[in-house]
Amino acid sequence: MNDYKELIQKQRKYFSKGHTKSLEFRIQALQKLRDSIKSNEQELMDALNKVLNKSEFDSYITEIGILLEEIRFTLKHIKKWAKPRKVKSSIAQFGAKSMIYTEPYGVALVISPWNYPFELAVAPLIGAIAAGNCAVLKPSELTPATSELLEKIISGTFPEEYIAVVQGGVETSQGLLKEKWDYIFFTGSVSVGKMIMEAAAKSLTPVTLELGGKSPCIVHKDANLVLAAKRIAWGKFINAGQTCVAPDYLYIHREVQDEFLSLFQKAIVELYTDDVFKSGEFTRIVSERHFNRLTHFIKGSIHYGGKHESSSLTIEPTVLTDVTWEDDVMKEEIFGPILPVLTYSDHSDMIDGINQRPKPLALYVFSESESFQQTILEKISFGGGCINDTVYHLSSPYLPFGGVGESGVGAYRGKGSFDTFSHEKSILKQTTKVDFPFRYQNRKNGLKLLKKVIK
Ligand code: NAD
């Protein structure tokens, strides 16, 4: 634990010198990070294949390419984001200027999960660097090859007094949380998120909590079923369903269930073949514990799939029908390639069903009707999502990403990341040329005058 103290003190000292606040320094750091990711591309792909059997295509699209794009976007806009912003002053402040300055918090702690083990550690780091912070990253212990590579990349790119990686499991994380940070950015489960917030509350440290939960995918009777099938199969089974915003379950209008399910089966085969064990390209489950947890859900009416292989920790895309809220699979976030299907006839029952549970991180609605889409947006609170697509909202740097209620606190990506890691300092620059008397209480008729200005 002493080691963390020493590391944090080093970072505090470095931060206090002010280097990280210079825009030029931040730009150079982002360029260095980009170059290091590029030059380690093959090692990254190998490590991701080792820990999760990710294909090179998936690794590039979901871990490497997305980070390079985030850095490119940040570099393009950072000057504008970092510039002090002039805002209006009210009449009571006539003659004064009002400005908002952004400043880094200081030393940030970033704790990340295993499902996109490189991306989810580095994406917040981009925001931390852009805003001018120092940072310590604590990646997941469940994906050691990527955590080791992350440490190698970061230590080869930055001095540890600026950015460092601390590897380890729960105890390491808890040890780090005992220290005083200026910001804590956590991505992971709801239960651990609560512990993080509790630890941060002791020193009133601001937090972002990127959590999970059960994200519904609604398919209405007027949906374009061919596209819905393809886009849901993609979003659900990419990374074997181990995506925080993967559709957790399908909520489909009873009239189109049969037609949809037959199209869905075709889409699965088209995207992932009819034998993922033979193709060898399907992402595996991260650990035996998660594999056992998931296979326990495979029971009842198995509409498609269901096969699993413990030696390779692989579960094929699986669809369960005749599911109710009482089934085990509906009681916790699935986080695997199993899609339970609930049906509805009356959409108010479906909306009630969703609203009786914690607010989802994501929600997807497939429908050609604007009024149906609008009803869903108005009646259900959730972090973010898509109309007629799944997961894709995450790829836009213009859309800040985060949860609400139990699915998270705060948001990031694109400018959202810069804002998350910046404190906005509001400054009123007062004129010394005039000094209006009405604000002073000892002035004769002061209240009367004040009421003329502030009505
Ligand atoms: P997790 O909460 O078990 O672990 C996340 C991190 O917290 C790891 O680094 C781990 O070492 C650390 N940790 C675990 N237990 C801890 C404790 N008691 N005290 C302090 N630190 C602790 O989550 P996970 O299994 O790695 O990831 C899966 C979860 O993350 C899912 O719920 C998923 O929805 C969520 N997730 C959310 C997002 C998002 O952006 N919202 C992204 C990916 C994953």
Short mmCIF file of C-alpha atoms and ligand atoms in Angstrom, two decimals:
data_model
loop_
_atom_site.label_atom_id
_atom_site.label_comp_id
_atom_site.label_asym_id
_atom_site.label_seq_id
_atom_site.Cartn_x
_atom_site.Cartn_y
_atom_site.Cartn_z
CA MET A 1 0.00 0.00 0.00
CA ASN A 2 2.97 2.22 0.72
CA ASP A 3 3.95 1.87 -2.89
CA TYR A 4 0.72 3.47 -4.01
CA LYS A 5 1.29 6.36 -1.60
CA GLU A 6 4.71 6.94 -3.05
CA LEU A 7 3.39 6.72 -6.62
CA ILE A 8 0.54 9.12 -5.93
CA GLN A 9 2.88 11.55 -4.21
CA LYS A 10 5.18 11.44 -7.22
CA GLN A 11 2.23 12.18 -9.50
CA ARG A 12 1.03 15.01 -7.25
CA LYS A 13 4.45 16.56 -7.31
CA TYR A 14 4.63 16.23 -11.08
CA PHE A 15 1.13 17.66 -11.50
CA SER A 16 1.95 20.62 -9.27
CA LYS A 17 4.80 21.59 -11.62
CA GLY A 18 2.11 22.42 -14.16
CA HIS A 19 3.56 20.62 -17.22
CA THR A 20 0.44 18.56 -17.82
CA LYS A 21 -1.68 21.68 -18.10
CA SER A 22 0.12 23.01 -21.14
CA LEU A 23 -1.91 22.41 -24.27
CA GLU A 24 1.21 21.54 -26.25
CA PHE A 25 2.15 18.91 -23.65
CA ARG A 26 -1.32 17.34 -23.80
CA ILE A 27 -1.29 17.23 -27.59
CA GLN A 28 2.12 15.59 -27.62
CA ALA A 29 1.03 13.05 -25.00
CA LEU A 30 -1.99 12.09 -27.09
CA GLN A 31 0.19 11.77 -30.19
CA LYS A 32 2.63 9.55 -28.27
CA LEU A 33 -0.22 7.40 -27.02
CA ARG A 34 -1.57 7.04 -30.57
CA ASP A 35 1.86 6.10 -31.94
CA SER A 36 2.39 3.52 -29.18
CA ILE A 37 -0.97 1.90 -29.86
CA LYS A 38 -0.17 1.77 -33.57
CA SER A 39 3.26 0.29 -33.09
CA ASN A 40 1.89 -2.36 -30.72
CA GLU A 41 -1.08 -3.27 -32.90
CA GLN A 42 -0.03 -6.87 -33.56
CA GLU A 43 0.94 -7.52 -29.92
CA LEU A 44 -2.41 -6.15 -28.88
CA MET A 45 -4.26 -8.40 -31.27
CA ASP A 46 -2.28 -11.40 -30.03
CA ALA A 47 -2.95 -10.54 -26.38
CA LEU A 48 -6.67 -10.04 -27.02
CA ASN A 49 -6.78 -13.35 -28.83
CA LYS A 50 -5.04 -15.01 -25.90
CA VAL A 51 -7.35 -13.64 -23.19
CA LEU A 52 -10.69 -13.80 -25.01
CA ASN A 53 -10.08 -15.50 -28.36
CA LYS A 54 -10.99 -12.22 -30.06
CA SER A 55 -10.62 -12.25 -33.82
CA GLU A 56 -8.33 -9.64 -35.39
CA PHE A 57 -11.36 -8.00 -36.98
CA ASP A 58 -13.16 -7.67 -33.62
CA SER A 59 -9.99 -6.52 -31.87
CA TYR A 60 -9.44 -3.79 -34.41
CA ILE A 61 -13.02 -2.56 -34.54
CA THR A 62 -13.74 -2.70 -30.80
CA GLU A 63 -10.41 -2.05 -29.12
CA ILE A 64 -7.77 -0.51 -31.38
CA GLY A 65 -9.58 1.38 -34.15
CA ILE A 66 -12.07 2.92 -31.75
CA LEU A 67 -9.24 4.31 -29.60
CA LEU A 68 -7.34 5.68 -32.59
CA GLU A 69 -10.53 7.39 -33.73
CA GLU A 70 -11.13 8.81 -30.24
CA ILE A 71 -7.59 10.22 -30.15
CA ARG A 72 -7.95 11.66 -33.65
CA PHE A 73 -11.21 13.35 -32.68
CA THR A 74 -9.74 14.69 -29.44
CA LEU A 75 -6.66 16.08 -31.19
CA LYS A 76 -8.89 17.79 -33.72
CA HIS A 77 -10.99 19.54 -31.10
CA ILE A 78 -8.81 19.92 -28.03
CA LYS A 79 -7.80 23.54 -28.69
CA LYS A 80 -11.42 24.59 -28.90
CA TRP A 81 -12.45 22.58 -25.82
CA ALA A 82 -9.59 23.91 -23.70
CA LYS A 83 -10.17 27.56 -24.59
CA PRO A 84 -11.75 29.69 -21.82
CA ARG A 85 -15.38 30.23 -22.75
CA LYS A 86 -16.95 33.64 -22.53
CA VAL A 87 -20.56 33.55 -21.36
CA LYS A 88 -23.16 36.27 -20.86
CA SER A 89 -23.31 38.33 -17.70
CA SER A 90 -26.62 39.30 -16.17
CA ILE A 91 -27.85 42.83 -15.87
CA ALA A 92 -26.89 42.91 -12.18
CA GLN A 93 -23.28 42.43 -13.27
CA PHE A 94 -23.27 45.18 -15.87
CA GLY A 95 -19.71 46.03 -16.87
CA ALA A 96 -18.30 42.66 -15.81
CA LYS A 97 -17.12 39.76 -18.00
CA SER A 98 -18.05 36.15 -17.24
CA MET A 99 -15.71 33.35 -18.18
CA ILE A 100 -15.55 29.58 -17.76
CA TYR A 101 -12.06 28.12 -17.48
CA THR A 102 -11.47 24.38 -17.60
CA GLU A 103 -8.85 22.95 -15.30
CA PRO A 104 -7.72 19.37 -14.64
CA TYR A 105 -8.67 17.77 -11.35
CA GLY A 106 -5.13 16.55 -10.66
CA VAL A 107 -4.39 12.86 -10.12
CA ALA A 108 -7.04 10.48 -11.45
CA LEU A 109 -7.60 6.80 -10.76
CA VAL A 110 -9.07 4.71 -13.61
CA ILE A 111 -10.31 1.21 -12.72
CA SER A 112 -11.40 -0.93 -15.64
CA PRO A 113 -13.02 -4.31 -16.38
CA TRP A 114 -12.01 -7.29 -18.52
CA ASN A 115 -14.53 -7.34 -21.37
CA TYR A 116 -12.76 -4.78 -23.58
CA PRO A 117 -9.63 -4.92 -21.47
CA PHE A 118 -7.47 -2.51 -23.44
CA GLU A 119 -10.13 -0.15 -24.77
CA LEU A 120 -11.90 0.46 -21.47
CA ALA A 121 -8.64 1.32 -19.71
CA VAL A 122 -7.35 3.64 -22.42
CA ALA A 123 -10.58 5.42 -23.47
CA PRO A 124 -10.91 7.25 -20.12
CA LEU A 125 -7.16 7.91 -20.18
CA ILE A 126 -7.60 9.91 -23.40
CA GLY A 127 -9.99 12.22 -21.55
CA ALA A 128 -7.70 12.41 -18.53
CA ILE A 129 -4.72 13.41 -20.69
CA ALA A 130 -6.72 15.84 -22.82
CA ALA A 131 -7.93 17.63 -19.71
CA GLY A 132 -4.39 17.79 -18.27
CA ASN A 133 -4.46 15.23 -15.45
CA CYS A 134 -1.97 12.66 -14.22
CA ALA A 135 -3.43 9.16 -14.02
CA VAL A 136 -3.05 5.70 -12.53
CA LEU A 137 -4.72 2.86 -14.42
CA LYS A 138 -5.83 -0.34 -12.67
CA PRO A 139 -6.84 -2.83 -15.38
CA SER A 140 -8.61 -6.14 -14.78
CA GLU A 141 -6.84 -9.11 -13.23
CA LEU A 142 -8.97 -11.49 -15.34
CA THR A 143 -7.14 -10.60 -18.55
CA PRO A 144 -3.45 -10.70 -17.52
CA ALA A 145 -1.95 -10.69 -21.02
CA THR A 146 -3.63 -7.42 -21.99
CA SER A 147 -2.97 -5.86 -18.57
CA GLU A 148 0.72 -6.70 -18.88
CA LEU A 149 0.85 -5.28 -22.37
CA LEU A 150 -0.98 -2.15 -21.22
CA GLU A 151 1.65 -1.66 -18.52
CA LYS A 152 4.44 -2.22 -21.05
CA ILE A 153 2.94 0.27 -23.50
CA ILE A 154 2.24 2.94 -20.89
CA SER A 155 5.59 2.62 -19.10
CA GLY A 156 7.35 2.74 -22.47
CA THR A 157 5.50 5.90 -23.44
CA PHE A 158 5.16 8.00 -20.28
CA PRO A 159 7.08 8.50 -17.03
CA GLU A 160 5.27 6.95 -14.08
CA GLU A 161 4.98 10.30 -12.32
CA TYR A 162 2.65 11.25 -15.19
CA ILE A 163 0.82 8.03 -16.11
CA ALA A 164 1.25 4.64 -14.49
CA VAL A 165 -0.36 1.20 -14.56
CA VAL A 166 -0.86 -0.74 -11.35
CA GLN A 167 -1.77 -4.37 -11.95
CA GLY A 168 -3.63 -6.50 -9.46
CA GLY A 169 -7.01 -7.76 -8.33
CA VAL A 170 -9.56 -6.78 -5.74
CA GLU A 171 -7.03 -6.15 -2.96
CA THR A 172 -4.95 -3.88 -5.16
CA SER A 173 -8.08 -2.00 -6.14
CA GLN A 174 -9.12 -1.66 -2.52
CA GLY A 175 -5.64 -0.51 -1.55
CA LEU A 176 -5.71 2.15 -4.24
CA LEU A 177 -9.15 3.27 -3.10
CA LYS A 178 -7.85 3.93 0.42
CA GLU A 179 -5.73 6.74 -1.00
CA LYS A 180 -6.87 10.26 -1.75
CA TRP A 181 -7.52 10.89 -5.46
CA ASP A 182 -8.76 13.95 -7.28
CA TYR A 183 -11.00 11.91 -9.56
CA ILE A 184 -12.07 8.29 -9.77
CA PHE A 185 -13.29 6.82 -13.03
CA PHE A 186 -14.70 3.32 -12.65
CA THR A 187 -16.03 0.90 -15.25
CA GLY A 188 -17.46 -2.36 -13.99
CA SER A 189 -20.35 -4.01 -12.22
CA VAL A 190 -23.12 -2.32 -10.28
CA SER A 191 -22.15 -4.04 -7.01
CA VAL A 192 -18.51 -2.91 -7.18
CA GLY A 193 -19.65 0.52 -8.39
CA LYS A 194 -21.45 0.98 -5.08
CA MET A 195 -18.23 0.18 -3.17
CA ILE A 196 -16.31 2.67 -5.30
CA MET A 197 -18.82 5.41 -4.56
CA GLU A 198 -18.68 4.61 -0.85
CA ALA A 199 -14.88 4.79 -0.84
CA ALA A 200 -14.92 8.06 -2.82
CA ALA A 201 -17.52 9.59 -0.49
CA LYS A 202 -15.06 9.44 2.42
CA SER A 203 -12.96 12.15 0.80
CA LEU A 204 -15.71 13.65 -1.38
CA THR A 205 -13.82 12.60 -4.49
CA PRO A 206 -15.83 13.10 -7.68
CA VAL A 207 -16.60 9.91 -9.58
CA THR A 208 -17.77 8.60 -12.89
CA LEU A 209 -19.34 5.16 -12.66
CA GLU A 210 -19.79 3.31 -15.94
CA LEU A 211 -21.84 0.31 -14.86
CA GLY A 212 -24.05 -2.34 -16.41
CA GLY A 213 -27.42 -3.99 -16.05
CA LYS A 214 -30.07 -5.51 -18.26
CA SER A 215 -30.47 -3.59 -21.51
CA PRO A 216 -33.74 -4.36 -23.33
CA CYS A 217 -34.15 -4.65 -27.06
CA ILE A 218 -37.70 -3.99 -28.21
CA VAL A 219 -38.92 -5.23 -31.58
CA HIS A 220 -42.32 -3.82 -32.48
CA LYS A 221 -44.70 -5.42 -34.96
CA ASP A 222 -43.98 -2.80 -37.63
CA ALA A 223 -40.18 -3.18 -37.50
CA ASN A 224 -38.01 -3.92 -40.50
CA LEU A 225 -37.43 -7.48 -39.32
CA VAL A 226 -34.64 -8.38 -41.72
CA LEU A 227 -32.48 -5.48 -40.58
CA ALA A 228 -33.52 -5.91 -36.96
CA ALA A 229 -32.42 -9.55 -37.02
CA LYS A 230 -29.02 -8.69 -38.48
CA ARG A 231 -28.33 -5.72 -36.22
CA ILE A 232 -29.45 -7.49 -33.07
CA ALA A 233 -27.42 -10.60 -33.89
CA TRP A 234 -24.37 -8.38 -34.39
CA GLY A 235 -24.82 -6.31 -31.19
CA LYS A 236 -25.74 -9.27 -29.02
CA PHE A 237 -23.06 -11.74 -30.07
CA ILE A 238 -20.09 -9.47 -30.73
CA ASN A 239 -17.54 -10.30 -28.02
CA ALA A 240 -19.84 -13.25 -27.16
CA GLY A 241 -22.34 -10.91 -25.53
CA GLN A 242 -19.74 -9.66 -23.04
CA THR A 243 -20.52 -6.04 -23.86
CA CYS A 244 -22.02 -3.69 -21.28
CA VAL A 245 -24.49 -2.34 -23.84
CA ALA A 246 -25.29 -5.65 -25.56
CA PRO A 247 -29.02 -6.28 -25.83
CA ASP A 248 -29.57 -8.34 -22.68
CA TYR A 249 -33.00 -9.61 -23.67
CA LEU A 250 -35.45 -9.26 -26.50
CA TYR A 251 -38.92 -7.86 -25.93
CA ILE A 252 -40.86 -8.64 -29.11
CA HIS A 253 -44.42 -8.11 -30.27
CA ARG A 254 -46.11 -11.52 -30.22
CA GLU A 255 -47.41 -11.16 -33.82
CA VAL A 256 -43.91 -11.06 -35.32
CA GLN A 257 -42.04 -13.41 -32.99
CA ASP A 258 -41.98 -16.46 -35.29
CA GLU A 259 -41.00 -14.55 -38.41
CA PHE A 260 -38.31 -12.63 -36.52
CA LEU A 261 -36.81 -15.73 -34.91
CA SER A 262 -36.40 -17.49 -38.21
CA LEU A 263 -34.68 -14.41 -39.70
CA PHE A 264 -32.58 -14.10 -36.54
CA GLN A 265 -31.33 -17.67 -36.90
CA LYS A 266 -30.28 -16.92 -40.49
CA ALA A 267 -28.50 -13.76 -39.36
CA ILE A 268 -26.57 -15.64 -36.66
CA VAL A 269 -25.39 -18.24 -39.15
CA GLU A 270 -24.44 -15.55 -41.67
CA LEU A 271 -22.39 -13.63 -39.10
CA TYR A 272 -20.94 -16.41 -37.00
CA THR A 273 -21.45 -19.65 -39.05
CA ASP A 274 -23.56 -22.55 -37.79
CA ASP A 275 -20.68 -24.02 -35.82
CA VAL A 276 -18.66 -21.58 -33.76
CA PHE A 277 -16.62 -24.44 -32.28
CA LYS A 278 -15.38 -25.34 -35.73
CA SER A 279 -14.89 -21.78 -37.00
CA GLY A 280 -12.74 -21.01 -33.91
CA GLU A 281 -13.35 -17.28 -34.31
CA PHE A 282 -16.03 -16.77 -31.69
CA THR A 283 -14.96 -14.86 -28.57
CA ARG A 284 -14.68 -17.07 -25.52
CA ILE A 285 -16.05 -16.53 -22.02
CA VAL A 286 -13.51 -14.84 -19.80
CA SER A 287 -13.35 -17.34 -16.94
CA GLU A 288 -14.62 -20.69 -15.73
CA ARG A 289 -16.72 -18.94 -13.10
CA HIS A 290 -18.53 -16.87 -15.75
CA PHE A 291 -18.80 -19.92 -18.04
CA ASN A 292 -20.52 -21.91 -15.27
CA ARG A 293 -22.75 -18.97 -14.35
CA LEU A 294 -23.87 -18.67 -17.98
CA THR A 295 -24.42 -22.33 -18.77
CA HIS A 296 -26.74 -22.49 -15.77
CA PHE A 297 -29.07 -20.16 -17.72
CA ILE A 298 -29.33 -22.57 -20.66
CA LYS A 299 -32.47 -24.50 -19.85
CA GLY A 300 -36.18 -24.51 -20.67
CA SER A 301 -37.18 -23.76 -24.22
CA ILE A 302 -33.94 -23.52 -26.22
CA HIS A 303 -34.98 -22.10 -29.56
CA TYR A 304 -31.50 -21.98 -31.06
CA GLY A 305 -28.00 -22.99 -29.98
CA GLY A 306 -27.33 -24.03 -26.43
CA LYS A 307 -24.14 -26.02 -27.05
CA HIS A 308 -21.10 -25.16 -24.96
CA GLU A 309 -17.59 -26.47 -24.55
CA SER A 310 -15.83 -26.10 -21.21
CA SER A 311 -12.35 -26.89 -22.58
CA SER A 312 -12.42 -23.75 -24.75
CA LEU A 313 -14.84 -21.78 -22.52
CA THR A 314 -17.04 -21.26 -25.57
CA ILE A 315 -20.83 -20.96 -25.65
CA GLU A 316 -22.56 -20.77 -29.02
CA PRO A 317 -25.12 -18.04 -29.76
CA THR A 318 -28.22 -19.18 -27.90
CA VAL A 319 -31.83 -18.05 -28.02
CA LEU A 320 -34.30 -18.93 -25.26
CA THR A 321 -38.05 -18.59 -25.78
CA ASP A 322 -41.09 -18.80 -23.46
CA VAL A 323 -39.15 -16.78 -20.91
CA THR A 324 -40.76 -14.85 -18.05
CA TRP A 325 -39.42 -12.33 -15.56
CA GLU A 326 -39.36 -15.12 -12.98
CA ASP A 327 -36.67 -17.12 -14.81
CA ASP A 328 -33.07 -17.04 -13.50
CA VAL A 329 -31.86 -15.59 -16.78
CA MET A 330 -34.01 -12.49 -16.16
CA LYS A 331 -32.77 -11.88 -12.62
CA GLU A 332 -29.26 -10.58 -13.37
CA GLU A 333 -27.24 -9.07 -16.20
CA ILE A 334 -26.44 -11.96 -18.58
CA PHE A 335 -23.16 -10.72 -20.08
CA GLY A 336 -22.84 -13.68 -22.43
CA PRO A 337 -24.14 -15.04 -25.77
CA ILE A 338 -27.59 -16.01 -24.48
CA LEU A 339 -30.65 -14.07 -25.61
CA PRO A 340 -33.91 -14.65 -23.75
CA VAL A 341 -37.07 -13.62 -25.57
CA LEU A 342 -40.04 -12.03 -23.83
CA THR A 343 -43.18 -11.19 -25.80
CA TYR A 344 -45.88 -8.51 -25.51
CA SER A 345 -49.19 -7.74 -27.13
CA ASP A 346 -49.96 -4.53 -25.32
CA HIS A 347 -47.00 -2.19 -25.29
CA SER A 348 -47.98 -0.58 -21.99
CA ASP A 349 -47.39 -3.93 -20.27
CA MET A 350 -43.96 -4.11 -21.88
CA ILE A 351 -43.14 -0.56 -20.77
CA ASP A 352 -44.31 -1.34 -17.21
CA GLY A 353 -42.20 -4.50 -17.20
CA ILE A 354 -39.08 -2.49 -18.02
CA ASN A 355 -39.91 0.39 -15.70
CA GLN A 356 -40.34 -1.90 -12.70
CA ARG A 357 -36.64 -2.78 -12.92
CA PRO A 358 -33.47 -0.67 -12.51
CA LYS A 359 -32.94 1.91 -15.24
CA PRO A 360 -31.07 0.23 -18.11
CA LEU A 361 -27.67 1.35 -19.41
CA ALA A 362 -28.93 0.98 -22.98
CA LEU A 363 -32.22 0.40 -24.74
CA TYR A 364 -32.90 -0.42 -28.36
CA VAL A 365 -36.17 -0.05 -30.18
CA PHE A 366 -36.92 -1.40 -33.65
CA SER A 367 -39.99 0.17 -35.21
CA GLU A 368 -40.92 2.12 -38.31
CA SER A 369 -43.40 4.21 -36.35
CA GLU A 370 -42.11 7.57 -35.09
CA SER A 371 -44.89 7.76 -32.54
CA PHE A 372 -44.00 4.33 -31.11
CA GLN A 373 -40.32 5.30 -30.97
CA GLN A 374 -41.29 8.54 -29.22
CA THR A 375 -43.48 6.71 -26.70
CA ILE A 376 -40.55 4.52 -25.70
CA LEU A 377 -38.18 7.49 -25.40
CA GLU A 378 -40.67 9.43 -23.30
CA LYS A 379 -41.84 6.65 -21.02
CA ILE A 380 -38.62 4.79 -20.21
CA SER A 381 -35.53 6.27 -18.59
CA PHE A 382 -32.23 4.69 -19.68
CA GLY A 383 -28.60 5.70 -20.27
CA GLY A 384 -28.66 5.89 -24.07
CA GLY A 385 -29.32 3.67 -27.03
CA CYS A 386 -30.43 3.39 -30.63
CA ILE A 387 -33.55 3.44 -32.71
CA ASN A 388 -33.36 0.66 -35.30
CA ASP A 389 -29.87 -0.40 -34.31
CA THR A 390 -27.93 -1.82 -31.37
CA VAL A 391 -24.65 -0.82 -29.69
CA TYR A 392 -23.68 1.60 -32.50
CA HIS A 393 -24.35 4.74 -30.45
CA LEU A 394 -21.13 3.96 -28.63
CA SER A 395 -19.09 4.61 -31.74
CA SER A 396 -20.08 8.27 -32.03
CA PRO A 397 -17.75 10.78 -30.39
CA TYR A 398 -20.60 13.28 -30.53
CA LEU A 399 -22.75 11.20 -28.17
CA PRO A 400 -21.58 11.16 -24.54
CA PHE A 401 -21.99 7.66 -23.15
CA GLY A 402 -23.12 6.74 -19.65
CA GLY A 403 -25.87 5.29 -17.50
CA VAL A 404 -28.57 6.64 -15.26
CA GLY A 405 -29.78 5.39 -11.89
CA GLU A 406 -28.24 1.98 -11.20
CA SER A 407 -26.58 1.82 -14.61
CA GLY A 408 -24.17 4.62 -13.82
CA VAL A 409 -23.20 8.15 -12.91
CA GLY A 410 -21.69 10.56 -15.45
CA ALA A 411 -20.77 10.07 -19.09
CA TYR A 412 -17.74 10.18 -21.39
CA ARG A 413 -16.41 9.74 -24.94
CA GLY A 414 -15.55 12.60 -27.30
CA LYS A 415 -16.00 15.99 -25.65
CA GLY A 416 -17.78 14.17 -22.84
CA SER A 417 -14.40 12.70 -21.79
CA PHE A 418 -12.72 16.09 -21.76
CA ASP A 419 -15.59 17.50 -19.69
CA THR A 420 -15.57 14.54 -17.29
CA PHE A 421 -11.93 15.04 -16.38
CA SER A 422 -12.15 18.85 -16.22
CA HIS A 423 -13.42 21.09 -13.49
CA GLU A 424 -15.24 24.11 -14.89
CA LYS A 425 -14.08 27.16 -13.01
CA SER A 426 -16.54 30.03 -13.31
CA ILE A 427 -14.99 33.48 -13.06
CA LEU A 428 -16.61 36.88 -12.94
CA LYS A 429 -14.12 39.52 -14.01
CA GLN A 430 -15.45 42.70 -12.47
CA THR A 431 -14.90 46.17 -13.82
CA THR A 432 -13.20 48.74 -11.65
CA LYS A 433 -14.48 51.63 -13.79
CA VAL A 434 -17.89 51.78 -12.11
CA ASP A 435 -19.28 50.56 -8.83
CA PHE A 436 -23.06 50.37 -8.82
CA PRO A 437 -24.38 51.24 -5.41
CA PHE A 438 -27.61 49.20 -5.37
CA ARG A 439 -25.91 46.01 -4.21
CA TYR A 440 -24.77 47.56 -0.93
CA GLN A 441 -27.26 47.21 1.88
CA ASN A 442 -26.45 50.47 3.64
CA ARG A 443 -27.50 52.53 0.64
CA LYS A 444 -30.57 54.74 1.14
CA ASN A 445 -33.58 53.18 -0.63
CA GLY A 446 -31.27 50.24 -1.40
CA LEU A 447 -33.97 47.58 -1.38
CA LYS A 448 -36.26 49.65 -3.59
CA LEU A 449 -33.50 50.10 -6.14
CA LEU A 450 -32.48 46.46 -5.92
CA LYS A 451 -36.04 45.36 -6.68
CA LYS A 452 -35.95 47.46 -9.85
CA VAL A 453 -32.95 45.48 -11.11
CA ILE A 454 -33.81 42.01 -9.73
CA LYS A 455 -37.52 41.40 -10.29
P1 NAD B 1 -16.09 -5.85 -11.78
O1 NAD B 1 -16.90 -4.80 -11.14
O2 NAD B 1 -16.05 -7.19 -11.17
O3 NAD B 1 -14.56 -5.38 -11.89
C1 NAD B 1 -14.17 -4.14 -12.45
C2 NAD B 1 -12.88 -3.68 -11.81
O4 NAD B 1 -13.09 -3.50 -10.43
C3 NAD B 1 -11.71 -4.65 -11.95
O5 NAD B 1 -10.54 -3.92 -12.23
C4 NAD B 1 -11.63 -5.31 -10.60
O6 NAD B 1 -10.32 -5.67 -10.22
C5 NAD B 1 -12.14 -4.24 -9.65
N1 NAD B 1 -12.83 -4.78 -8.47
C6 NAD B 1 -13.53 -5.94 -8.40
N2 NAD B 1 -14.04 -6.11 -7.17
C7 NAD B 1 -13.65 -5.03 -6.45
C8 NAD B 1 -13.87 -4.61 -5.10
N3 NAD B 1 -14.55 -5.36 -4.25
N4 NAD B 1 -13.35 -3.44 -4.71
C9 NAD B 1 -12.63 -2.67 -5.56
N5 NAD B 1 -12.39 -3.02 -6.83
C10 NAD B 1 -12.89 -4.18 -7.29
O7 NAD B 1 -16.58 -5.91 -13.29
P2 NAD B 1 -16.11 -6.89 -14.42
O8 NAD B 1 -16.63 -8.26 -14.15
O9 NAD B 1 -14.67 -6.72 -14.69
O10 NAD B 1 -16.89 -6.26 -15.68
C11 NAD B 1 -18.20 -6.61 -16.00
C12 NAD B 1 -19.17 -5.54 -15.58
O11 NAD B 1 -18.76 -4.28 -16.04
C13 NAD B 1 -20.55 -5.75 -16.16
O12 NAD B 1 -21.52 -5.47 -15.19
C14 NAD B 1 -20.63 -4.73 -17.29
O13 NAD B 1 -21.92 -4.33 -17.63
C15 NAD B 1 -19.81 -3.62 -16.72
N6 NAD B 1 -19.27 -2.79 -17.78
C16 NAD B 1 -19.72 -1.53 -17.93
C17 NAD B 1 -19.24 -0.74 -18.98
C18 NAD B 1 -19.73 0.65 -19.21
O14 NAD B 1 -19.06 1.36 -19.95
N7 NAD B 1 -20.82 1.09 -18.62
C19 NAD B 1 -18.28 -1.26 -19.83
C20 NAD B 1 -17.83 -2.54 -19.63
C21 NAD B 1 -18.33 -3.32 -18.60
#
